[in-house]
mmCIF file of C-alpha atoms and ligand atoms in Angstrom:
data_model
loop_
_atom_site.group_PDB
_atom_site.id
_atom_site.type_symbol
_atom_site.label_atom_id
_atom_site.label_comp_id
_atom_site.label_asym_id
_atom_site.label_seq_id
_atom_site.Cartn_x
_atom_site.Cartn_y
_atom_site.Cartn_z
ATOM 1 C CA MET Z 186 -0.392 0.065 0.094
ATOM 2 C CA ILE Z 187 2.543 2.822 1.377
ATOM 3 C CA GLU Z 188 5.483 1.417 -1.059
ATOM 4 C CA ASP Z 189 2.966 1.724 -3.894
ATOM 5 C CA CYS Z 190 2.869 5.562 -3.349
ATOM 6 C CA LYS Z 191 5.612 7.167 -5.543
ATOM 7 C CA PHE Z 192 7.268 10.072 -7.056
ATOM 8 C CA ILE Z 193 6.797 10.661 -10.465
ATOM 9 C CA GLU Z 194 8.797 12.523 -13.036
ATOM 10 C CA PHE Z 195 7.010 13.543 -15.830
ATOM 11 C CA SER Z 196 9.240 14.834 -19.182
ATOM 12 C CA GLN Z 197 9.673 18.857 -19.104
ATOM 13 C CA LYS Z 198 11.122 20.511 -22.382
ATOM 14 C CA GLY Z 199 12.729 23.449 -21.080
ATOM 15 C CA ASP Z 200 14.418 26.338 -23.636
ATOM 16 C CA GLU Z 201 15.224 29.690 -23.274
ATOM 17 C CA ARG Z 202 11.227 30.813 -23.847
ATOM 18 C CA GLY Z 203 10.596 28.772 -20.456
ATOM 19 C CA HIS Z 204 9.331 25.303 -19.266
ATOM 20 C CA LEU Z 205 6.904 22.726 -20.500
ATOM 21 C CA VAL Z 206 6.055 19.865 -18.529
ATOM 22 C CA ILE Z 207 4.026 16.983 -19.742
ATOM 23 C CA ILE Z 208 1.448 14.543 -18.271
ATOM 24 C CA GLU Z 209 -0.153 12.237 -20.417
ATOM 25 C CA GLY Z 210 -2.799 9.891 -18.719
ATOM 26 C CA ASN Z 211 -2.005 5.788 -19.080
ATOM 27 C CA GLU Z 212 1.425 7.324 -19.640
ATOM 28 C CA ASN Z 213 3.475 9.175 -17.316
ATOM 29 C CA VAL Z 214 0.308 8.923 -14.894
ATOM 30 C CA PRO Z 215 -0.655 4.798 -14.013
ATOM 31 C CA PHE Z 216 -4.480 5.674 -14.984
ATOM 32 C CA ASP Z 217 -7.208 7.324 -17.515
ATOM 33 C CA ILE Z 218 -7.356 10.849 -15.993
ATOM 34 C CA LYS Z 219 -10.785 11.515 -15.597
ATOM 35 C CA ARG Z 220 -11.010 14.739 -13.052
ATOM 36 C CA VAL Z 221 -8.611 17.521 -12.513
ATOM 37 C CA PHE Z 222 -9.034 19.800 -9.092
ATOM 38 C CA TYR Z 223 -6.481 22.133 -7.626
ATOM 39 C CA ILE Z 224 -6.716 23.292 -4.674
ATOM 40 C CA TYR Z 225 -5.433 26.820 -3.816
ATOM 41 C CA GLY Z 226 -5.133 29.852 -1.235
ATOM 42 C CA SER Z 227 -4.670 26.925 2.068
ATOM 43 C CA ASP Z 228 -3.326 28.472 4.617
ATOM 44 C CA ARG Z 229 0.450 26.868 6.135
ATOM 45 C CA ASP Z 230 -1.751 26.024 9.574
ATOM 46 C CA VAL Z 231 -4.538 23.999 7.056
ATOM 47 C CA ILE Z 232 -4.755 20.470 6.744
ATOM 48 C CA ARG Z 233 -6.818 19.136 3.538
ATOM 49 C CA GLY Z 234 -7.761 16.019 2.353
ATOM 50 C CA ARG Z 235 -8.327 13.939 5.814
ATOM 51 C CA HIS Z 236 -9.618 10.956 3.431
ATOM 52 C CA ALA Z 237 -9.254 8.021 1.903
ATOM 53 C CA ASN Z 238 -11.371 6.758 -1.415
ATOM 54 C CA TYR Z 239 -12.425 3.230 -2.276
ATOM 55 C CA HIS Z 240 -11.970 3.680 -5.310
ATOM 56 C CA SER Z 241 -9.766 7.374 -6.726
ATOM 57 C CA GLU Z 242 -6.023 6.792 -7.206
ATOM 58 C CA PHE Z 243 -4.159 10.229 -7.335
ATOM 59 C CA VAL Z 244 -1.532 11.988 -8.700
ATOM 60 C CA LEU Z 245 -0.743 15.616 -6.727
ATOM 61 C CA ILE Z 246 1.536 18.011 -8.370
ATOM 62 C CA ASN Z 247 2.590 21.392 -6.953
ATOM 63 C CA VAL Z 248 2.758 23.363 -10.009
ATOM 64 C CA SER Z 249 3.657 26.325 -8.162
ATOM 65 C CA GLY Z 250 4.923 26.867 -4.037
ATOM 66 C CA THR Z 251 4.937 24.230 -1.990
ATOM 67 C CA SER Z 252 3.339 21.468 0.135
ATOM 68 C CA LYS Z 253 3.331 18.372 1.977
ATOM 69 C CA VAL Z 254 1.127 14.908 1.743
ATOM 70 C CA LYS Z 255 1.501 12.253 4.062
ATOM 71 C CA VAL Z 256 0.200 8.917 3.150
ATOM 72 C CA ASP Z 257 -1.109 6.450 5.658
ATOM 73 C CA ASP Z 258 -2.333 2.779 4.913
ATOM 74 C CA GLY Z 259 -3.406 2.120 8.517
ATOM 75 C CA ILE Z 260 0.125 0.826 9.743
ATOM 76 C CA ASN Z 261 2.618 2.842 7.981
ATOM 77 C CA GLN Z 262 2.977 6.027 7.302
ATOM 78 C CA GLN Z 263 5.616 8.084 4.879
ATOM 79 C CA ILE Z 264 5.816 12.254 4.136
ATOM 80 C CA PHE Z 265 6.370 13.281 0.653
ATOM 81 C CA HIS Z 266 7.419 17.028 -0.226
ATOM 82 C CA LEU Z 267 6.075 18.356 -3.239
ATOM 83 C CA ASP Z 268 8.216 21.232 -4.539
ATOM 84 C CA ARG Z 269 8.825 21.096 -7.928
ATOM 85 C CA PRO Z 270 6.128 21.689 -10.365
ATOM 86 C CA HIS Z 271 7.396 18.651 -12.716
ATOM 87 C CA VAL Z 272 7.591 15.817 -10.101
ATOM 88 C CA GLY Z 273 4.304 14.755 -8.323
ATOM 89 C CA VAL Z 274 3.204 12.020 -6.311
ATOM 90 C CA TYR Z 275 1.013 9.313 -6.833
ATOM 91 C CA ILE Z 276 -1.291 8.038 -4.676
ATOM 92 C CA PRO Z 277 -2.889 4.453 -4.793
ATOM 93 C CA LYS Z 278 -7.084 3.989 -3.500
ATOM 94 C CA LEU Z 279 -7.512 2.954 0.025
ATOM 95 C CA VAL Z 280 -4.533 5.460 1.588
ATOM 96 C CA TRP Z 281 -5.829 7.921 4.058
ATOM 97 C CA LYS Z 282 -4.023 11.249 2.901
ATOM 98 C CA ASP Z 283 -3.402 14.831 4.507
ATOM 99 C CA MET Z 284 -2.188 17.835 2.594
ATOM 100 C CA TYR Z 285 -0.853 20.035 4.588
ATOM 101 C CA ASP Z 286 1.497 23.013 4.636
ATOM 102 C CA PHE Z 287 1.121 24.860 2.146
ATOM 103 C CA SER Z 288 3.443 27.591 0.725
ATOM 104 C CA GLU Z 289 1.427 30.965 0.241
ATOM 105 C CA ASP Z 290 1.924 30.268 -3.514
ATOM 106 C CA SER Z 291 0.675 26.637 -3.529
ATOM 107 C CA VAL Z 292 -1.150 25.414 -6.712
ATOM 108 C CA LEU Z 293 -1.504 22.088 -5.735
ATOM 109 C CA LEU Z 294 -2.770 20.328 -8.815
ATOM 110 C CA CYS Z 295 -4.452 16.730 -8.261
ATOM 111 C CA LEU Z 296 -5.314 14.074 -10.725
ATOM 112 C CA SER Z 297 -8.060 11.550 -10.247
ATOM 113 C CA SER Z 298 -9.229 8.386 -12.099
ATOM 114 C CA GLU Z 299 -12.726 8.702 -11.005
ATOM 115 C CA HIS Z 300 -15.311 11.496 -11.252
ATOM 116 C CA TYR Z 301 -16.380 13.050 -8.398
ATOM 117 C CA ASP Z 302 -18.687 10.721 -5.947
ATOM 118 C CA ALA Z 303 -18.952 11.398 -2.332
ATOM 119 C CA ASP Z 304 -19.908 8.119 -1.826
ATOM 120 C CA GLU Z 305 -16.333 6.757 -2.316
ATOM 121 C CA TYR Z 306 -15.157 8.993 0.007
ATOM 122 C CA ILE Z 307 -14.289 7.432 3.727
ATOM 123 C CA ARG Z 308 -13.462 10.524 5.771
ATOM 124 C CA ASP Z 309 -13.285 8.747 9.471
ATOM 125 C CA TYR Z 310 -10.028 7.784 10.566
ATOM 126 C CA ASP Z 311 -11.798 5.196 12.896
ATOM 127 C CA GLN Z 312 -13.694 3.804 10.254
ATOM 128 C CA TYR Z 313 -10.662 3.366 7.440
ATOM 129 C CA LEU Z 314 -8.768 1.841 10.143
ATOM 130 C CA LYS Z 315 -11.743 -0.588 10.532
ATOM 131 C CA ILE Z 316 -12.134 -1.085 6.388
ATOM 132 C CA MET Z 317 -8.471 -1.753 6.261
ATOM 133 C CA LYS Z 318 -8.074 -4.413 9.348
ATOM 134 C CA GLU Z 319 -11.394 -5.967 7.958
ATOM 135 C CA LYS Z 320 -9.393 -6.557 3.902
ATOM 136 C CA GLU Z 321 -6.136 -7.253 5.964
ATOM 137 C CA ASN Z 322 -8.461 -10.357 7.697
ATOM 138 C CA ALA Z 323 -10.292 -10.995 4.587
HETATM 139 P P1 TYD I 434 -12.949 17.794 -0.126
HETATM 140 O O1 TYD I 434 -12.850 16.734 -0.258
HETATM 141 O O2 TYD I 434 -13.298 18.420 1.550
HETATM 142 O O3 TYD I 434 -11.303 18.706 -0.730
HETATM 143 P P2 TYD I 434 -9.867 18.270 0.237
HETATM 144 O O4 TYD I 434 -9.207 16.955 0.293
HETATM 145 O O5 TYD I 434 -9.123 19.119 -0.742
HETATM 146 O O6 TYD I 434 -9.471 18.911 1.453
HETATM 147 O O7 TYD I 434 -13.725 18.624 -1.273
HETATM 148 C C1 TYD I 434 -14.126 20.413 -0.446
HETATM 149 C C2 TYD I 434 -15.354 20.440 -1.179
HETATM 150 O O8 TYD I 434 -15.481 20.001 -2.786
HETATM 151 C C3 TYD I 434 -16.831 19.313 -0.641
HETATM 152 O O9 TYD I 434 -17.661 19.874 -0.417
HETATM 153 C C4 TYD I 434 -16.668 17.815 -1.698
HETATM 154 C C5 TYD I 434 -16.285 19.306 -2.925
HETATM 155 N N1 TYD I 434 -15.664 18.383 -3.981
HETATM 156 C C6 TYD I 434 -16.394 18.188 -5.360
HETATM 157 O O10 TYD I 434 -17.583 18.829 -5.744
HETATM 158 N N2 TYD I 434 -15.667 17.975 -6.715
HETATM 159 C C7 TYD I 434 -14.516 17.352 -6.389
HETATM 160 O O11 TYD I 434 -14.282 16.390 -7.434
HETATM 161 C C8 TYD I 434 -14.045 17.673 -5.494
HETATM 162 C C9 TYD I 434 -12.403 17.130 -4.980
HETATM 163 C C10 TYD I 434 -13.830 18.200 -4.165
#
């Protein structure tokens, strides 16, 4: 689970005009991208996310500024520092995630494998632990 969370470095085409980063579903992102949203204007002391998803996989990229993502599979935790516009973190389904420590200029781009469905979000951590325990014992 946690070991499946990993940085993805996207190809960059830079020249004297600036940088261009290329992201393609089923190519350098390991799923078909169905949804894109972005988060900005969150203060340093805000913690976003605080959920896991039954089905959605994500890639998070700080296209501007910096933030941190803590991922948790109910047993292990890992912190990813997002601070480069051409590097994202892949987060599979059923991983709990907290996004925090947003810089003032942070724009956190989120790519998802699924359309939004509130019912596939697990927002209670105790319930999440229960689900993961049941999964482990199945
Ligand atoms: P939320 O999941 O709390 O955001 P984050 O994970 O970044 O902390 O979403 C905030 C609100 O926006 C919540 O009411 C659900 C809604 N929302 C959508 O309608 N569609 C979406 O794709 C997302 C990500 C959120």
